[in-house]
Short mmCIF file of C-alpha atoms in Angstrom, two decimals:
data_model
loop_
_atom_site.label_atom_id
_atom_site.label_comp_id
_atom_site.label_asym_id
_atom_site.label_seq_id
_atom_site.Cartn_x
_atom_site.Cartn_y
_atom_site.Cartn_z
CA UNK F 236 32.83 -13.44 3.69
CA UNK F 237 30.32 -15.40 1.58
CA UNK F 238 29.41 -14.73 -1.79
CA UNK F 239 25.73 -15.72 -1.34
CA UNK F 240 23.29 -12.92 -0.72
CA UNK F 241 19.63 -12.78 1.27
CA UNK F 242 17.06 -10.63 0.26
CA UNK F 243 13.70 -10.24 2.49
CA UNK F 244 11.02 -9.57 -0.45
CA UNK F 245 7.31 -8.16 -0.14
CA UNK F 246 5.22 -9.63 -2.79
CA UNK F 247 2.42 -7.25 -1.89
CA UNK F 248 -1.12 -8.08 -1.26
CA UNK F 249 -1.62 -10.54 -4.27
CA UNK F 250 -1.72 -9.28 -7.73
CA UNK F 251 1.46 -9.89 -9.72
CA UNK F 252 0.91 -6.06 -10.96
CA UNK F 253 1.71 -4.94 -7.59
CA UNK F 254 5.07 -7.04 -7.19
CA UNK F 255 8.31 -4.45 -7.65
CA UNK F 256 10.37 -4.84 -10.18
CA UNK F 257 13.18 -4.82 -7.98
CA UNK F 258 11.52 -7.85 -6.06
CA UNK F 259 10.88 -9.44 -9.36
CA UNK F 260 14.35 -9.40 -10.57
CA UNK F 261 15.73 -10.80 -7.01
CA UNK F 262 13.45 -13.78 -7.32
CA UNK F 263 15.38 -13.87 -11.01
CA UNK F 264 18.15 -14.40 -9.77
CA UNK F 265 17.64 -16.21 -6.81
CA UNK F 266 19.00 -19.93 -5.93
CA UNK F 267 16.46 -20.44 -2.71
CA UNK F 268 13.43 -18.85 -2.05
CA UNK F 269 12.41 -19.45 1.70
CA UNK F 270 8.99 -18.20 3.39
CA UNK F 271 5.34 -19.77 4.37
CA UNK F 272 3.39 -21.87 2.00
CA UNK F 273 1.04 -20.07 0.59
CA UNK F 274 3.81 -16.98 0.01
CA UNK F 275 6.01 -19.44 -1.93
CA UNK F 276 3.37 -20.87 -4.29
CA UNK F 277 2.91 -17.39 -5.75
CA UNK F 278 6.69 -17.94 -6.99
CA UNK F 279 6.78 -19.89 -10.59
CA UNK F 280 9.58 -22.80 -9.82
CA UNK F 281 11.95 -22.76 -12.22
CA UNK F 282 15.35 -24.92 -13.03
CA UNK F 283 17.91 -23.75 -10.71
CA UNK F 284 15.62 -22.41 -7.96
CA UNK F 285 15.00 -24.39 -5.08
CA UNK F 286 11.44 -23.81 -3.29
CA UNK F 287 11.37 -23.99 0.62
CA UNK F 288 7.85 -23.90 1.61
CA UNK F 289 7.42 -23.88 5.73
CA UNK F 290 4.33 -23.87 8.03
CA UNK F 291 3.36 -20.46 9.75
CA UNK F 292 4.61 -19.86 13.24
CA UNK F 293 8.06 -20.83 12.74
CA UNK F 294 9.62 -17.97 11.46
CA UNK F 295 12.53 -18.14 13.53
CA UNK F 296 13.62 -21.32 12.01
CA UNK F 297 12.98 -20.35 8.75
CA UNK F 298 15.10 -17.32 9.13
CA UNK F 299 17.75 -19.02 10.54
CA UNK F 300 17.58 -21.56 7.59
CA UNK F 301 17.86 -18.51 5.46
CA UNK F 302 20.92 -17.23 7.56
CA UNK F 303 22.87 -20.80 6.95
CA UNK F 304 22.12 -20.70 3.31
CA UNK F 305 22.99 -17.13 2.72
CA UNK F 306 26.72 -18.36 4.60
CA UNK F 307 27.00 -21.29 2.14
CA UNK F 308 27.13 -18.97 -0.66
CA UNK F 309 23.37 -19.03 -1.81
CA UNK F 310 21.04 -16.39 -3.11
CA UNK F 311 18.33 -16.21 -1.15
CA UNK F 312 15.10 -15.12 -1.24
CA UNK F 313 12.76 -15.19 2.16
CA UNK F 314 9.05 -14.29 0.68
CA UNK F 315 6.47 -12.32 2.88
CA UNK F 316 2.88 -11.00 1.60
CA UNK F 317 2.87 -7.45 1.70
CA UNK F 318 5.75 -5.24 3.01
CA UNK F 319 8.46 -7.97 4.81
CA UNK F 320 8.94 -4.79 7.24
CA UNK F 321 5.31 -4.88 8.75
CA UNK F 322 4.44 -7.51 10.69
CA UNK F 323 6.49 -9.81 8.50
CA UNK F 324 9.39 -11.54 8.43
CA UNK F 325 11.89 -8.84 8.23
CA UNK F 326 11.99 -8.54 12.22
CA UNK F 327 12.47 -12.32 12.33
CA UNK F 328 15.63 -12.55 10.48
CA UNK F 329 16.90 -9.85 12.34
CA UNK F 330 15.65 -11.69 15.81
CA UNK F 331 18.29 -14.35 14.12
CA UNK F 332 20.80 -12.73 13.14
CA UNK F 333 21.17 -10.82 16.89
CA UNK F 334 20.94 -14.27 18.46
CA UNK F 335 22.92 -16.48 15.45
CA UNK F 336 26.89 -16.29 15.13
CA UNK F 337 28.91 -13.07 15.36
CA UNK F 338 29.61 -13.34 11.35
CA UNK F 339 26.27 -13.37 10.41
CA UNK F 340 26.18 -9.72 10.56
CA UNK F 341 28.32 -8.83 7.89
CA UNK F 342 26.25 -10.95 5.55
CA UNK F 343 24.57 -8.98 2.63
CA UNK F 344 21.17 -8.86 3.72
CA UNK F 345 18.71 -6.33 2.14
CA UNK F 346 15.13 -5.64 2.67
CA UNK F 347 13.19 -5.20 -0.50
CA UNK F 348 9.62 -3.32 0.12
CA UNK F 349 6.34 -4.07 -1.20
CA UNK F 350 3.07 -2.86 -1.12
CA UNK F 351 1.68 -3.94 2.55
CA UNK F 352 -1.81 -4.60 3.12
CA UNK F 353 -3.01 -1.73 4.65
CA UNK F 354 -1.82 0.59 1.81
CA UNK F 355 -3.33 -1.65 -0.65
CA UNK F 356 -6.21 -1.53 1.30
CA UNK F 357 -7.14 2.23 1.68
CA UNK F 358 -6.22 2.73 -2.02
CA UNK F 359 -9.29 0.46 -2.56
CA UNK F 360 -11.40 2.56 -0.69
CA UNK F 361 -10.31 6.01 -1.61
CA UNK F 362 -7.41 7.40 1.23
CA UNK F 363 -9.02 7.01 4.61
CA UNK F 364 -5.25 6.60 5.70
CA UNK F 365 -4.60 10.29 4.29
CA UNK F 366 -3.33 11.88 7.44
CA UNK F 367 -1.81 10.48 10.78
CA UNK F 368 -2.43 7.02 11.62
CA UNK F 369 -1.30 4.02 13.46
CA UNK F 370 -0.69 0.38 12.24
CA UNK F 371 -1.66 -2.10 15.27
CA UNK F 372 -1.36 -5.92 14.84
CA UNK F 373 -3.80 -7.78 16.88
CA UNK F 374 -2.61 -10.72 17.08
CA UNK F 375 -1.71 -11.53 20.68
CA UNK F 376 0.08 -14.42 19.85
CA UNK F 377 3.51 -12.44 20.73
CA UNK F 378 2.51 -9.25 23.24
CA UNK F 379 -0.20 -9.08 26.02
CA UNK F 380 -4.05 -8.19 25.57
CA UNK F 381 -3.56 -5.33 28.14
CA UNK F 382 -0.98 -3.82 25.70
CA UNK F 383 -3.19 -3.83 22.91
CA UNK F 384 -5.96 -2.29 24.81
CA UNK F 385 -3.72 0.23 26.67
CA UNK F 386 -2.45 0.80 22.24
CA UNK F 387 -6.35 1.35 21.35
CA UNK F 388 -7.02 3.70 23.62
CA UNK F 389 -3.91 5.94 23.46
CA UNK F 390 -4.40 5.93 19.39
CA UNK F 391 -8.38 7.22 20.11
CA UNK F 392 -6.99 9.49 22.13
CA UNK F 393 -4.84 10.48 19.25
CA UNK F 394 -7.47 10.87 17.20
CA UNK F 395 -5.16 8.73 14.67
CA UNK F 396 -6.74 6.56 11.99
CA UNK F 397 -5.76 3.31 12.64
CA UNK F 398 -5.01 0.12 10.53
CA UNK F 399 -5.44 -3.56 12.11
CA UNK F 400 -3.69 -6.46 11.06
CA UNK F 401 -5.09 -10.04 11.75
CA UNK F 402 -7.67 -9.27 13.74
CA UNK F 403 -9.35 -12.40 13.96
CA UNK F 404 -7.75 -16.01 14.27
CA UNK F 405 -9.39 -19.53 15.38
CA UNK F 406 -6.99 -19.31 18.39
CA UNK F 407 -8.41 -16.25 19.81
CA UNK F 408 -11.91 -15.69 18.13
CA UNK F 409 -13.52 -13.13 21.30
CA UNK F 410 -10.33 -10.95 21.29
CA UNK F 411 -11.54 -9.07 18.03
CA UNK F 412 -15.02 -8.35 19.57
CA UNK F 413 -13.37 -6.46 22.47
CA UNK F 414 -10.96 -4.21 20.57
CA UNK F 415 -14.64 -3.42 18.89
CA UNK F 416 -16.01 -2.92 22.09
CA UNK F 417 -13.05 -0.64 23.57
CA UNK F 418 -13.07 1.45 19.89
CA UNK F 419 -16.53 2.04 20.53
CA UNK F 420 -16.12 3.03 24.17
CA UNK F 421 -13.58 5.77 22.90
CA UNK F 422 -14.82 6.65 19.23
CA UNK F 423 -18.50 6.53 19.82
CA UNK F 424 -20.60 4.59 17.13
CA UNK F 425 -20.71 6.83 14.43
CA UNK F 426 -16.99 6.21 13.44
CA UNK F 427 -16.64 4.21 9.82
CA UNK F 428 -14.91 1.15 9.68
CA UNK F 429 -13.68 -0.81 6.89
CA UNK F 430 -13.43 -4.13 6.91
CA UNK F 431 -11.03 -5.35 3.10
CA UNK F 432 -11.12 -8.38 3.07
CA UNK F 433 -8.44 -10.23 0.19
CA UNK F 434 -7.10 -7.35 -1.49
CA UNK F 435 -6.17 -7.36 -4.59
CA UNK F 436 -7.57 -11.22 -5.19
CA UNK F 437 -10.59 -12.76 -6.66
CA UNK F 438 -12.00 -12.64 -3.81
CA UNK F 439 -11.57 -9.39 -2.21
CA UNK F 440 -14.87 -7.79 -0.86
CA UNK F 441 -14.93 -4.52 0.68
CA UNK F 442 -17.57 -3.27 3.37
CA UNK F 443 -17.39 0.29 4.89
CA UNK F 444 -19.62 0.28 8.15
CA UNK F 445 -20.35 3.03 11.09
CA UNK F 446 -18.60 1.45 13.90
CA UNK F 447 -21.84 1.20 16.13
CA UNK F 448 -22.65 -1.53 13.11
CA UNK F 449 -19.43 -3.43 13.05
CA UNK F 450 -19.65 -6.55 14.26
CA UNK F 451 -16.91 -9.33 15.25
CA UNK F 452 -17.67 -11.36 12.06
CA UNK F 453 -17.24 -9.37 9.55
CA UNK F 454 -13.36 -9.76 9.26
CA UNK F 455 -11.91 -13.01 8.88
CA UNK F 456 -7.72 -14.04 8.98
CA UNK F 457 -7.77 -12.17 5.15
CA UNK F 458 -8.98 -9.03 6.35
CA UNK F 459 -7.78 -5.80 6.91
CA UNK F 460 -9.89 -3.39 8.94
CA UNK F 461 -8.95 0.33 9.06
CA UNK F 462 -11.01 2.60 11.37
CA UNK F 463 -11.12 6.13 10.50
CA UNK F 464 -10.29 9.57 12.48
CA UNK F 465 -12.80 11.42 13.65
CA UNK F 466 -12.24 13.70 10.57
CA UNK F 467 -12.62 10.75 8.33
CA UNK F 468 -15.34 10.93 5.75
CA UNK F 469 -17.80 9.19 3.43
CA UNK F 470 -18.50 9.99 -0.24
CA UNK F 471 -21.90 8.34 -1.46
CA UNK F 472 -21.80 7.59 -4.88
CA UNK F 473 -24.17 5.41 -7.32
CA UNK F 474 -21.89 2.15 -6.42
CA UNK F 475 -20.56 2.02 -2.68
CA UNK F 476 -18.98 4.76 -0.98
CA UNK F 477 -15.38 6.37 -1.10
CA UNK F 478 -13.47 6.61 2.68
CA UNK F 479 -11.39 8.99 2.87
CA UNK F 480 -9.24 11.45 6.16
CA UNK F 481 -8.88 15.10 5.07
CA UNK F 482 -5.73 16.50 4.92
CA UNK F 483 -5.65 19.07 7.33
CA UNK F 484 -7.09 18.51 11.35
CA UNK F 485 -7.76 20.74 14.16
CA UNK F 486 -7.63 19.94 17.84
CA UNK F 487 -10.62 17.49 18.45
CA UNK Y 44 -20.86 9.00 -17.58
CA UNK Y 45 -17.97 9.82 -19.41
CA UNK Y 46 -15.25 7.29 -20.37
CA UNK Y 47 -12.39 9.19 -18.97
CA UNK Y 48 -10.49 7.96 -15.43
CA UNK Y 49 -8.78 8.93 -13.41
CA UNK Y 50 -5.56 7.16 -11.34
CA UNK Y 51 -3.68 8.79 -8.90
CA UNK Y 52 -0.63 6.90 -8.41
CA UNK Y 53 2.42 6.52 -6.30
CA UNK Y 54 5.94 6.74 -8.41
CA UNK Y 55 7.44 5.13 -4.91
CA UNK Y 56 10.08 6.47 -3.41
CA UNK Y 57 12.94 7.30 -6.87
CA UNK Y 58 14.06 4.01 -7.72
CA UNK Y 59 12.64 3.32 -11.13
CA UNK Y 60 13.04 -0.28 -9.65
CA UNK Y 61 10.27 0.53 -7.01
CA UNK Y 62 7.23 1.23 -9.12
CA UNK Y 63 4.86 -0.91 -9.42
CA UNK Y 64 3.43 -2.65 -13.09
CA UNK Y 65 0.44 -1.44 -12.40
CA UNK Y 66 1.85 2.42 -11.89
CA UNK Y 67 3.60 1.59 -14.98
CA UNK Y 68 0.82 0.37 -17.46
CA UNK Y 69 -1.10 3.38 -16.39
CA UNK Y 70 1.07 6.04 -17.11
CA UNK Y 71 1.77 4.09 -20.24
CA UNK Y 72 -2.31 4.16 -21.25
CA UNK Y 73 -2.66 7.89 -20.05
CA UNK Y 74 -3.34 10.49 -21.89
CA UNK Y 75 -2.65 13.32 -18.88
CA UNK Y 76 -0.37 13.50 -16.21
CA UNK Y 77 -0.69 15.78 -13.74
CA UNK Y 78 0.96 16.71 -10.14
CA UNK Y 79 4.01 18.70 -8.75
CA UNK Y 80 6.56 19.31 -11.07
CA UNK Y 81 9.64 17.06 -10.22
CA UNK Y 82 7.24 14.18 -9.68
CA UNK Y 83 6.10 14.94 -13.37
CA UNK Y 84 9.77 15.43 -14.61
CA UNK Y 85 10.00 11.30 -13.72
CA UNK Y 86 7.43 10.61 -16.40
CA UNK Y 87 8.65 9.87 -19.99
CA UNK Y 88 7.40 12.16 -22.74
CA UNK Y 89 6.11 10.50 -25.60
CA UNK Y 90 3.50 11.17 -28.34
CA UNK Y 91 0.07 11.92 -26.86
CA UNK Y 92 0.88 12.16 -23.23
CA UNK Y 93 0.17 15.71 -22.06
CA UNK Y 94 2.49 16.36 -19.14
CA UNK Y 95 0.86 18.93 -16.25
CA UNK Y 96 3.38 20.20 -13.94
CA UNK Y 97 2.54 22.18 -11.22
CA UNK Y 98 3.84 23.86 -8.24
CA UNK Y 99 3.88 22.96 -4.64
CA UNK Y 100 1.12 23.72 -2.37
CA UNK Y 101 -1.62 23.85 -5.02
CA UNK Y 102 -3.24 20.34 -4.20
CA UNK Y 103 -6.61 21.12 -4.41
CA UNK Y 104 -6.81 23.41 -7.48
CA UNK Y 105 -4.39 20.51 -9.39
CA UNK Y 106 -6.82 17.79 -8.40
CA UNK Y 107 -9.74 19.71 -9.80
CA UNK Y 108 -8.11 20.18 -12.76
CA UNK Y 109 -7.65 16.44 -13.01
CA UNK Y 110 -11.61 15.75 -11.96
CA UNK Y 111 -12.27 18.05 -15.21
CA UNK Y 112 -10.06 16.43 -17.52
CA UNK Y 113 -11.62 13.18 -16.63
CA UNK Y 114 -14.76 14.29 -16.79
CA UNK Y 115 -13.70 15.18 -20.48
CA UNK Y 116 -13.38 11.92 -21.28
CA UNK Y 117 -9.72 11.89 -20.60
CA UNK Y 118 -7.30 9.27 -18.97
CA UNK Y 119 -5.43 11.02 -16.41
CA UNK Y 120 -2.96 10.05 -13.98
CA UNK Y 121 -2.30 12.13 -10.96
CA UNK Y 122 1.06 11.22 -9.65
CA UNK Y 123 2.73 11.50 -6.00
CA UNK Y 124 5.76 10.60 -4.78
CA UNK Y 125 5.75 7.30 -2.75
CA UNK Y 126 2.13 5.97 -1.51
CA UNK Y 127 -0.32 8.37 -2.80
CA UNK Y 128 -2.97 7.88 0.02
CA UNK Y 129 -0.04 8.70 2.21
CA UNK Y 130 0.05 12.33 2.88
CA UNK Y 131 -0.11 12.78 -0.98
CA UNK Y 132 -2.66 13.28 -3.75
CA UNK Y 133 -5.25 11.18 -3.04
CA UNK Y 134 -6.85 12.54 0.18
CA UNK Y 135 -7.02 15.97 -1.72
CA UNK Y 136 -8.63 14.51 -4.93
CA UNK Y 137 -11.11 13.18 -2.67
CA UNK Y 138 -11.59 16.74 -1.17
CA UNK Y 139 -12.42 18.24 -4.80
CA UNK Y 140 -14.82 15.33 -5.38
CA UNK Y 141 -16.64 16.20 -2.11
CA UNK Y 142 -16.40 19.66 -2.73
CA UNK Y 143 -17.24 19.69 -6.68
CA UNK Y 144 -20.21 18.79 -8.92
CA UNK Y 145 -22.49 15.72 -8.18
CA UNK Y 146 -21.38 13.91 -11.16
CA UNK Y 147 -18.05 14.11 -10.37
CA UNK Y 148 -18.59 11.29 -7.73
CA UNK Y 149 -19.22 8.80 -10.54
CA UNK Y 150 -16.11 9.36 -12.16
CA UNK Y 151 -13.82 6.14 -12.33
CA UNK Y 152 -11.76 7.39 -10.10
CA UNK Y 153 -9.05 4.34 -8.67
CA UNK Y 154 -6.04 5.06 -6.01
CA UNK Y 155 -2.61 2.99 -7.08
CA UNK Y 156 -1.04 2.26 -4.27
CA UNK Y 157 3.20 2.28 -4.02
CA UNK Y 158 5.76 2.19 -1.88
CA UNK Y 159 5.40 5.25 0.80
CA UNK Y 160 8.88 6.88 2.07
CA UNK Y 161 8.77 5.44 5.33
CA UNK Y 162 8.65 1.37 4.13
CA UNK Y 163 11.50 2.26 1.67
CA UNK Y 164 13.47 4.07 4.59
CA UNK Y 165 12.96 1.57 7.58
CA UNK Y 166 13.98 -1.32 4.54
CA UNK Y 167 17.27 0.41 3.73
CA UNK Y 168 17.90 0.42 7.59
CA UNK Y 169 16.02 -3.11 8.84
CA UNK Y 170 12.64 -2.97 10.26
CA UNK Y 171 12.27 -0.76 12.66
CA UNK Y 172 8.57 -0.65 12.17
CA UNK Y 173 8.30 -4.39 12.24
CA UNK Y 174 5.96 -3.79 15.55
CA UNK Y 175 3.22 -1.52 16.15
CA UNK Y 176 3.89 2.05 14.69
CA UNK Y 177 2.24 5.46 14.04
CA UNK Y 178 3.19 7.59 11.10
CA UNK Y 179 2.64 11.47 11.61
CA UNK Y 180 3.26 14.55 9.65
CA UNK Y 181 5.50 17.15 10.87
CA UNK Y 182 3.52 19.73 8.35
CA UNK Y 183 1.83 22.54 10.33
CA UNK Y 184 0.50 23.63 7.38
CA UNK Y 185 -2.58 21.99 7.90
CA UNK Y 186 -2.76 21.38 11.17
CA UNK Y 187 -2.18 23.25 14.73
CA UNK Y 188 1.42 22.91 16.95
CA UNK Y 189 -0.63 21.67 20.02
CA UNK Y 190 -2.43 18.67 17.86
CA UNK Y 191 1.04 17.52 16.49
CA UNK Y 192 2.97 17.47 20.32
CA UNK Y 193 -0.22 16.12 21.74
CA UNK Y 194 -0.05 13.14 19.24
CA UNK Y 195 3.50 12.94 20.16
CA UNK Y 196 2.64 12.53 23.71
CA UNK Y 197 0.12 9.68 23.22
CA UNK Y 198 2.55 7.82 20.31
CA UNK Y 199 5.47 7.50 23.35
CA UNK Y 200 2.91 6.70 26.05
CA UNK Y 201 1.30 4.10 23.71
CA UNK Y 202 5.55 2.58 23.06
CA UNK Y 203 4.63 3.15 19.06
CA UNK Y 204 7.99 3.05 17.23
CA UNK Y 205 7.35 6.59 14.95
CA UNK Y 206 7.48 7.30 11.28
CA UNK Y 207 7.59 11.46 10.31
CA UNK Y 208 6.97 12.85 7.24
CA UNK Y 209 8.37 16.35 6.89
CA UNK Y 210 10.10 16.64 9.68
CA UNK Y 211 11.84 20.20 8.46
CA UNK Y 212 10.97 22.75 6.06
CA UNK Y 213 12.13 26.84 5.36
CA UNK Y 214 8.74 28.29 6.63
CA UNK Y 215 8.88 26.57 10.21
CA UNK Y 216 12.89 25.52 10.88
CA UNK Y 217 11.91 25.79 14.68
CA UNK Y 218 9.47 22.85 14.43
CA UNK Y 219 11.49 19.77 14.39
CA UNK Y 220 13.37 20.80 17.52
CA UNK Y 221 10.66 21.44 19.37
CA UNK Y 222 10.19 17.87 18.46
CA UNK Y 223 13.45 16.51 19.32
CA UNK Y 224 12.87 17.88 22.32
CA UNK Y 225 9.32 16.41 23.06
CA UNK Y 226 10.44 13.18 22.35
CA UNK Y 227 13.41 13.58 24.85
CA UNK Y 228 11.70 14.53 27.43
CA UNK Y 229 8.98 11.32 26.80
CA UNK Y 230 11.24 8.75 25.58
CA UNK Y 231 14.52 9.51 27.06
CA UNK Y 232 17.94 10.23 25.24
CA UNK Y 233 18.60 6.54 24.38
CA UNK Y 234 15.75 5.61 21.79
CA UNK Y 235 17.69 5.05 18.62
CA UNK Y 236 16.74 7.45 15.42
CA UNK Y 237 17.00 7.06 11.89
CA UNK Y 238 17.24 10.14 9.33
CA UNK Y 239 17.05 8.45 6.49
CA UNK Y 240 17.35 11.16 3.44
CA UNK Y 241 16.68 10.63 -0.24
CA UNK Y 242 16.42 6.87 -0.09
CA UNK Y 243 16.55 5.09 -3.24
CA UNK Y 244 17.71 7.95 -5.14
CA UNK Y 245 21.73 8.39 -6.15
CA UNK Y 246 21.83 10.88 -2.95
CA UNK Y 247 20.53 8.74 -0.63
CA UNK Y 248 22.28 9.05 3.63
CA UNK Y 249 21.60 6.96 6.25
CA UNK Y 250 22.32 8.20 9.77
CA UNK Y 251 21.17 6.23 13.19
CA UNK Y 252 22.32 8.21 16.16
CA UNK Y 253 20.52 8.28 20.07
CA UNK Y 254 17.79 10.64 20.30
CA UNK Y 255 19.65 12.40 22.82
CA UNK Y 256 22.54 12.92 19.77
CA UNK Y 257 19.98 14.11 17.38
CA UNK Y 258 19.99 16.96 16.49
CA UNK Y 259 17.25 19.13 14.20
CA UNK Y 260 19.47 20.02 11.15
CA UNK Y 261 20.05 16.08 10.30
CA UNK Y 262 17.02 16.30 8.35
CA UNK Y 263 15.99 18.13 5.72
CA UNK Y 264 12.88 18.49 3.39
CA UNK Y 265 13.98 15.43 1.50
CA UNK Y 266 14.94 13.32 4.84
CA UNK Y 267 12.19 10.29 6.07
CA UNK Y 268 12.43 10.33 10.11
CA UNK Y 269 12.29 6.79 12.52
CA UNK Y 270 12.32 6.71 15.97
CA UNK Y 271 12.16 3.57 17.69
CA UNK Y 272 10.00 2.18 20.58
CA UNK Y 273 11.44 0.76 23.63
CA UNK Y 274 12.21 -2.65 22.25
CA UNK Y 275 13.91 -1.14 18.69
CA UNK Y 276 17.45 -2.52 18.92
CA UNK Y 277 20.83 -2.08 17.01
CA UNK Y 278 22.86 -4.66 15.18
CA UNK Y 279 26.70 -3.03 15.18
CA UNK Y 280 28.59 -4.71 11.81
CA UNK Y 281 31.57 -3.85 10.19
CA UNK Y 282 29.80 -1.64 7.81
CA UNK Y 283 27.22 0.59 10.15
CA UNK Y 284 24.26 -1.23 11.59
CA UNK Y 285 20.97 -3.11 11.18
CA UNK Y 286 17.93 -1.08 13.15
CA UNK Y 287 14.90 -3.97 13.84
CA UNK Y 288 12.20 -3.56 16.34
CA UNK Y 289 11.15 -7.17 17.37
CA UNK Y 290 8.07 -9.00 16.68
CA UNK Y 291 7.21 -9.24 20.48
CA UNK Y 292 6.30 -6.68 22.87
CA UNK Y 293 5.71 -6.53 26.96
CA UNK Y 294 3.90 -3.81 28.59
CA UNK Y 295 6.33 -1.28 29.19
#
C-alpha cells in the first residue's frame, strides 16, 4: 500500500474563520490540492503544493485524478465549499473508488467536515433549522423532476423545515418557480422563506419573506433558501427579523 | 442599547481540531460562558472568564440567564455541543427573546455555526448523506410518539437517507425500538445503518450493520444514528467499510 494519503476537505461557506483547523492543517501538509476553480483559489499556493483547478461537472474525473495521485504516494487534498459530505464531492470519490481498481479501497481516504451552507445559513438568521428538517438539492441535473416534487410534498407533509441547495441554474431557470408553486400548494402562503444568498462573503444579503411573496428571482446559483415548519417563527426587531423553529412540536 | 453580546456557539463534535476560529476568538473575547456542564468543562479557565455550568434540561431558564448578562453589558458565549442551531441552544435562546422583555430583541445576539454530530459521523463513515436527507430527533421530550413515527413514515416514502439525534435515553429505552421497528417494516431489513458513537472523541465506535441486524441497545445517549436510502451502498475493505449514498437518484 501507498504512502500517499487523500483527504476530502470542506472549506465552509467562505470566511477563512469558519475553515477547521483540522482542514487547515491537511491543506499544510498537503502535496496536491484537487477540486473546482473557484474552491481552489481560496487555497494560498505555496512551494511544494501543486494546485489542480478543474471545471464544474466533472467530478468524476477529478476524483479519479485524486484516486491515481493518492496511489502514487501523494497527499492529497480534494477541496469542496461547505461540508464535502452534502452535495459535494465526498459521494463522487466514493462513486470512483466503487467503480476504480479493487486496491483503491484500502487507500487512506478521510473525510474532513466543514461548515455546509445551510448551517451557515440559519445561524445568520437566528435557528429556523432548530428542530426536524430536510436538506433537498434541486438541482435536477442528476435525479428526475417528479422525484423532487414527489420529495416536496412528502417533507410538507412532514411538516419538516426544509433547506434547498442550488435552486436556480441558467440550465433550468422555470424549475425553481414550480418547487415555489408546489410549496405553496402544500404550506399555504403564510409560510417564511429565506432566501441567503453568499454567506459568509462580502456579498451575502439575507431576505426573510412569507412564502405567498417569494418569488423565482430572488435566489440566484449563491443562494440558499430554507423554508420554515409550520411552527417556525419571526422575531421583529429594530433591524430585520430573527427566523427561528421552536423546539418542541405537536401533531399539525 | 447595551454593549454586551451575546454568541451562542457550537464546540463541534470533541475534537479540539473541529472548532472553528471564529468559535475560538469568541470564547477567547468572552467574558461569560454559559451552557450544560460538560460542554462548559471544554472551555479553558483563565483570568476574567466566568464559567456557568448548568444542568441538563434547563434550556430556557440558562438562555435567560444569558439574555440578562448581555443585557448587562456583558460578552457571553452560550455554548452547545456540535451545530448550535441544531437541536441545541440557539432555538431556545430565541424562545427567551420571544418570550422576554422588548429590549431584549435588540441585543447583539449572533449564532456561530459548527460542525453538528451528524456531518462529523457520516464523515468518519463516507457520505451517506451525500443525497437528499432529513435529520430528526428521537427526543419525546418535546414532542408527541405519533408526530415522530409519522415523520418516519413520510422520510422512507420520500427515499430520504436519515440522520437521528438521540436515538436512546434512560427515561424512554422503549423508543428507539419502536423505531427500529418502523423503519423495518417501511424500508425493509436490508437498508444499511450506521451507529456512530462518540465520534471525534478518544471513545469514538463505528458500527454499520443491516437494519434488519440492528438492534436498539447499539446506541446510546452519546451514539449519532444513519440510515441509508435505497441507493446508500457499502464499500467492503480490508479494514471495515466506506458507507456513500450516490449523487444520483431514480424514482424509487
Amino acid at each position: 500500500m501507498s504512502s500517499g494519503w487523500l483527504c476530502i476537505a470542506g472549506l465552509g461557506p467562505g470566511d477563512e474563520a469558519l475553515i477547521t483547523p483540522e482542514v487547515s492543517a491537511a491543506l499544510a501538509s498537503a502535496s496536491d490540492v484537487i477540486g473546482y476553480l473557484p474552491y481552489v483559489a481560496r487555497v494560498a499556493p505555496r512551494a511544494g503544493l501543486t494546485l489542480h483547478p478543474s471545471d464544474n461537472r466533472v467530478e468524476l474525473d477529478r476524483a479519479a485524478h485524486a484516486l491515481a495521485l493518492t496511489a502514487q504516494g501523494r497527499r492529497v487534498v480534494v477541496v469542496s465549499s461547505g461540508d464535502p459530505g452534502v452535495f459535494a464531492m465526498a459521494s463522487a470519490v466514493f462513486e470512483a473508488v466503487e467503480a476504480g481498481p479493487t486496491r483503491w479501497r484500502d487507500l487512506d481516504i478521510r473525510v474532513l467536515p466543514g461548515i455546509t451552507a445551510m448551517l451557515a445559513a440559519s445561524a445568520r438568521a437566528g435557528a429556523p433549522l432548530g428542530h426536524d428538517f430536510c436538506a433537498i438539492n434541486l438541482s435536477d441535473n442528476l435525479k428526475p423532476w417528479a422525484l423532487i416534487e414527489k420529495r416536496l410534498r412528502l417533507a410538507a407533509e412532514a411538516d419538516f423545515a426544509m433547506a434547498f441547495y442550488n435552486p436556480r441554474s441558467k440550465a433550468r431557470p422555470e424549475g425553481f418557480a414550480r418547487v415555489l408553486a408546489v410549496l405553496r400548494a402544500a404550506c399555504g402562503d403564510a409560510r417564511p422563506v429565506l432566501f441567503a444568498r453568499a454567506v459568509a462573503t462580502p456579498e451575502e444579503h439575507l431576505q426573510i419573506v412569507p412564502l405567498g411573496q417569494a418569488r423565482a428571482d430572488m435566489a440566484d446559483m449563491r443562494t440558499m433558501v430554507i423554508v420554515g415548519s409550520s411552527q417556525t417563527r419571526t422575531i421583529a426587531r429594530s433591524d430585520g427579523a430573527f427566523l427561528y423553529t421552536p423546539r418542541s412540536a405537536a401533531l399539525s
